[in-house]
C-alpha positions as YAML, in Angstrom:
chain: A
units: angstrom
residues:
- id: 1
  name: UNK
  ca: [58.13, -19.25, 7.10]
- id: 2
  name: UNK
  ca: [58.52, -16.87, 4.21]
- id: 3
  name: UNK
  ca: [62.08, -15.81, 5.05]
- id: 4
  name: UNK
  ca: [63.74, -18.38, 7.32]
- id: 5
  name: UNK
  ca: [67.10, -16.62, 7.63]
- id: 6
  name: UNK
  ca: [65.47, -13.32, 8.63]
- id: 7
  name: UNK
  ca: [63.08, -14.94, 11.10]
- id: 8
  name: UNK
  ca: [65.49, -17.36, 12.77]
- id: 9
  name: UNK
  ca: [66.79, -16.28, 16.17]
- id: 10
  name: UNK
  ca: [69.78, -18.65, 15.93]
- id: 11
  name: UNK
  ca: [70.76, -17.18, 12.57]
- id: 12
  name: UNK
  ca: [70.33, -13.55, 13.65]
- id: 13
  name: UNK
  ca: [71.63, -13.68, 17.22]
- id: 14
  name: UNK
  ca: [74.06, -16.59, 17.17]
- id: 15
  name: UNK
  ca: [75.25, -16.41, 13.57]
- id: 16
  name: UNK
  ca: [74.30, -20.01, 12.81]
- id: 17
  name: UNK
  ca: [74.55, -20.86, 9.11]
- id: 18
  name: UNK
  ca: [72.07, -23.71, 9.02]
- id: 19
  name: UNK
  ca: [69.69, -21.90, 6.66]
- id: 20
  name: UNK
  ca: [72.52, -21.27, 4.20]
- id: 21
  name: UNK
  ca: [73.36, -24.98, 4.27]
- id: 22
  name: UNK
  ca: [69.72, -26.13, 4.15]
- id: 23
  name: UNK
  ca: [69.16, -24.08, 1.00]
- id: 24
  name: UNK
  ca: [72.53, -24.85, -0.65]
- id: 25
  name: UNK
  ca: [72.63, -26.74, -3.97]
- id: 26
  name: UNK
  ca: [72.58, -30.47, -3.33]
- id: 27
  name: UNK
  ca: [70.95, -30.08, 0.09]
- id: 28
  name: UNK
  ca: [68.62, -32.83, 1.22]
- id: 29
  name: UNK
  ca: [66.00, -30.29, 2.26]
- id: 30
  name: UNK
  ca: [63.04, -29.08, 0.25]
- id: 31
  name: UNK
  ca: [62.94, -25.38, 1.08]
- id: 32
  name: UNK
  ca: [59.60, -24.99, -0.70]
- id: 33
  name: UNK
  ca: [58.08, -27.46, 1.79]
- id: 34
  name: UNK
  ca: [59.70, -25.65, 4.71]
- id: 35
  name: UNK
  ca: [58.23, -22.33, 3.55]
- id: 36
  name: UNK
  ca: [54.72, -23.85, 3.62]
- id: 37
  name: UNK
  ca: [54.79, -24.00, 7.40]
- id: 38
  name: UNK
  ca: [53.67, -21.21, 9.69]
- id: 39
  name: UNK
  ca: [56.67, -21.67, 11.97]
- id: 40
  name: UNK
  ca: [60.18, -23.04, 11.72]
- id: 41
  name: UNK
  ca: [59.98, -26.84, 11.61]
- id: 42
  name: UNK
  ca: [63.30, -27.07, 13.48]
- id: 43
  name: UNK
  ca: [62.26, -25.00, 16.50]
- id: 44
  name: UNK
  ca: [61.65, -28.04, 18.70]
- id: 45
  name: UNK
  ca: [61.99, -31.76, 18.06]
- id: 46
  name: UNK
  ca: [63.45, -31.71, 14.56]
- id: 47
  name: UNK
  ca: [66.41, -29.47, 15.39]
- id: 48
  name: UNK
  ca: [68.91, -32.27, 16.07]
- id: 49
  name: UNK
  ca: [67.68, -34.25, 13.08]
- id: 50
  name: UNK
  ca: [68.26, -31.19, 10.88]
- id: 51
  name: UNK
  ca: [71.78, -30.77, 12.29]
- id: 52
  name: UNK
  ca: [72.59, -34.44, 11.58]
- id: 53
  name: UNK
  ca: [71.28, -34.24, 8.00]
- id: 54
  name: UNK
  ca: [73.16, -30.98, 7.35]
- id: 55
  name: UNK
  ca: [76.34, -32.66, 8.62]
- id: 56
  name: UNK
  ca: [75.75, -35.64, 6.31]
- id: 57
  name: UNK
  ca: [75.20, -33.30, 3.34]
- id: 58
  name: UNK
  ca: [78.33, -31.32, 4.15]
- id: 59
  name: UNK
  ca: [80.43, -34.48, 4.55]
- id: 60
  name: UNK
  ca: [79.27, -35.65, 1.14]
- id: 61
  name: UNK
  ca: [79.91, -32.22, -0.37]
- id: 62
  name: UNK
  ca: [83.40, -31.69, 1.08]
- id: 63
  name: UNK
  ca: [84.96, -35.15, 1.45]
- id: 64
  name: UNK
  ca: [85.76, -38.08, -0.83]
- id: 65
  name: UNK
  ca: [82.57, -40.16, -0.35]
- id: 66
  name: UNK
  ca: [79.80, -39.26, -2.78]
- id: 67
  name: UNK
  ca: [77.09, -39.81, -0.16]
- id: 68
  name: UNK
  ca: [76.45, -39.88, 3.57]
- id: 69
  name: UNK
  ca: [73.43, -41.48, 5.16]
- id: 70
  name: UNK
  ca: [71.44, -40.33, 8.18]
- id: 71
  name: UNK
  ca: [69.34, -42.82, 10.11]
- id: 72
  name: UNK
  ca: [67.30, -42.98, 13.26]
- id: 73
  name: UNK
  ca: [67.48, -46.36, 14.94]
- id: 74
  name: UNK
  ca: [64.71, -47.16, 17.38]
- id: 75
  name: UNK
  ca: [63.15, -49.97, 19.33]
- id: 76
  name: UNK
  ca: [60.36, -51.51, 17.24]
- id: 77
  name: UNK
  ca: [57.87, -51.27, 20.12]
- id: 78
  name: UNK
  ca: [58.58, -47.61, 20.90]
- id: 79
  name: UNK
  ca: [56.31, -45.39, 18.84]
- id: 80
  name: UNK
  ca: [56.30, -42.71, 21.53]
- id: 81
  name: UNK
  ca: [59.88, -41.69, 20.77]
- id: 82
  name: UNK
  ca: [58.86, -40.21, 17.41]
- id: 83
  name: UNK
  ca: [56.00, -38.09, 18.77]
- id: 84
  name: UNK
  ca: [56.68, -34.36, 18.72]
- id: 85
  name: UNK
  ca: [55.43, -32.14, 21.55]
- id: 86
  name: UNK
  ca: [54.59, -29.50, 18.96]
- id: 87
  name: UNK
  ca: [53.66, -30.41, 15.37]
- id: 88
  name: UNK
  ca: [56.07, -29.57, 12.56]
- id: 89
  name: UNK
  ca: [54.59, -29.12, 9.09]
- id: 90
  name: UNK
  ca: [51.26, -30.08, 10.73]
- id: 91
  name: UNK
  ca: [52.66, -33.54, 11.60]
- id: 92
  name: UNK
  ca: [53.25, -34.95, 15.10]
- id: 93
  name: UNK
  ca: [55.43, -37.88, 13.98]
- id: 94
  name: UNK
  ca: [59.04, -36.67, 13.79]
- id: 95
  name: UNK
  ca: [60.06, -39.11, 11.05]
- id: 96
  name: UNK
  ca: [57.08, -38.18, 8.85]
- id: 97
  name: UNK
  ca: [57.55, -34.45, 9.49]
- id: 98
  name: UNK
  ca: [61.25, -34.63, 8.63]
- id: 99
  name: UNK
  ca: [60.54, -36.59, 5.47]
- id: 100
  name: UNK
  ca: [57.93, -34.02, 4.43]
- id: 101
  name: UNK
  ca: [60.57, -31.27, 4.37]
- id: 102
  name: UNK
  ca: [63.42, -33.35, 2.96]
- id: 103
  name: UNK
  ca: [64.22, -35.27, -0.20]
- id: 104
  name: UNK
  ca: [63.62, -38.98, -0.68]
- id: 105
  name: UNK
  ca: [66.24, -40.99, 1.17]
- id: 106
  name: UNK
  ca: [67.31, -38.10, 3.44]
- id: 107
  name: UNK
  ca: [66.33, -40.08, 6.53]
- id: 108
  name: UNK
  ca: [66.29, -43.81, 7.15]
- id: 109
  name: UNK
  ca: [64.20, -45.30, 9.96]
- id: 110
  name: UNK
  ca: [65.92, -48.45, 11.21]
- id: 111
  name: UNK
  ca: [64.48, -51.15, 13.43]
- id: 112
  name: UNK
  ca: [67.00, -51.75, 16.25]
- id: 113
  name: UNK
  ca: [66.07, -55.42, 16.70]
- id: 114
  name: UNK
  ca: [66.49, -56.14, 13.03]
- id: 115
  name: UNK
  ca: [69.85, -54.35, 13.02]
- id: 116
  name: UNK
  ca: [71.14, -56.37, 15.99]
- id: 117
  name: UNK
  ca: [70.00, -59.61, 14.37]
- id: 118
  name: UNK
  ca: [71.70, -58.78, 11.09]
- id: 119
  name: UNK
  ca: [74.96, -57.76, 12.74]
- id: 120
  name: UNK
  ca: [74.83, -60.88, 14.92]
- id: 121
  name: UNK
  ca: [74.34, -63.12, 11.91]
- id: 122
  name: UNK
  ca: [77.44, -61.87, 10.10]
- id: 123
  name: UNK
  ca: [79.92, -63.79, 12.27]
- id: 124
  name: UNK
  ca: [79.54, -66.97, 14.31]
- id: 125
  name: UNK
  ca: [81.53, -65.30, 17.12]
- id: 126
  name: UNK
  ca: [78.67, -62.83, 17.58]
- id: 127
  name: UNK
  ca: [76.04, -65.53, 18.15]
- id: 128
  name: UNK
  ca: [76.08, -65.27, 21.96]
- id: 129
  name: UNK
  ca: [76.12, -61.46, 21.88]
- id: 130
  name: UNK
  ca: [73.16, -61.42, 19.51]
- id: 131
  name: UNK
  ca: [71.17, -63.83, 21.67]
- id: 132
  name: UNK
  ca: [71.87, -61.80, 24.81]
- id: 133
  name: UNK
  ca: [70.92, -58.44, 23.21]
- id: 134
  name: UNK
  ca: [67.78, -59.82, 21.57]
- id: 135
  name: UNK
  ca: [66.61, -61.46, 24.80]
- id: 136
  name: UNK
  ca: [67.48, -58.47, 26.98]
- id: 137
  name: UNK
  ca: [65.97, -55.74, 24.82]
- id: 138
  name: UNK
  ca: [63.55, -57.45, 22.45]
- id: 139
  name: UNK
  ca: [62.60, -60.74, 24.16]
- id: 140
  name: UNK
  ca: [58.93, -59.84, 24.36]
- id: 141
  name: UNK
  ca: [58.64, -59.26, 20.59]
- id: 142
  name: UNK
  ca: [57.73, -61.99, 18.12]
- id: 143
  name: UNK
  ca: [59.44, -60.58, 15.00]
- id: 144
  name: UNK
  ca: [61.41, -62.94, 12.81]
- id: 145
  name: UNK
  ca: [64.90, -62.49, 11.40]
- id: 146
  name: UNK
  ca: [65.23, -59.99, 8.55]
- id: 147
  name: UNK
  ca: [65.75, -61.02, 4.95]
- id: 148
  name: UNK
  ca: [69.04, -62.79, 4.22]
- id: 149
  name: UNK
  ca: [69.46, -63.24, 0.47]
- id: 150
  name: UNK
  ca: [72.16, -65.31, -1.23]
- id: 151
  name: UNK
  ca: [74.51, -64.96, 1.71]
- id: 152
  name: UNK
  ca: [74.44, -61.16, 1.71]
- id: 153
  name: UNK
  ca: [72.93, -59.78, 4.88]
- id: 154
  name: UNK
  ca: [70.19, -57.22, 4.38]
- id: 155
  name: UNK
  ca: [68.39, -55.46, 7.19]
- id: 156
  name: UNK
  ca: [65.23, -53.69, 6.21]
- id: 157
  name: UNK
  ca: [65.26, -50.26, 7.75]
- id: 158
  name: UNK
  ca: [61.55, -49.59, 7.75]
- id: 159
  name: UNK
  ca: [61.54, -47.28, 4.76]
- id: 160
  name: UNK
  ca: [62.15, -49.65, 1.87]
- id: 161
  name: UNK
  ca: [65.92, -49.24, 1.95]
- id: 162
  name: UNK
  ca: [68.32, -51.91, 3.08]
- id: 163
  name: UNK
  ca: [71.59, -51.68, 4.92]
- id: 164
  name: UNK
  ca: [74.36, -52.37, 2.46]
- id: 165
  name: UNK
  ca: [72.35, -51.57, -0.69]
- id: 166
  name: UNK
  ca: [74.63, -48.72, -1.74]
...
């Protein structure tokens, strides 16, 4: 992809500005990694992920918060959901492919069971809700509760980052 803007149908025919935003200063994308590919990495399964990350970057650039996170949250037993029909950057795993073309921390991969357990442990009133959700959606799994340190709830998100560590 030597010239993404010139080779992108959405940019040429529909006037989409994604490539301008992807290559803007402060973007979470590594354009040099994108250019390594033979085809646009966003042509199939990574398109919506790119749109979400561009939105997060633009929110951080044009609003008061200094940052905006983007996360995928998935069932811990569902590895199929991240498989791409067509490889992007020679990778079939969507999370790995997206991370290859983006900066560190551009995408968080959260475990849905861990997230429910953490939210449910923040308030005694959520105890029944947590038990119902865990049994209904994760009852067959044997994972333990996430780390809870010194009273502050921390849910590991699968990529070394923790919810609330900002």
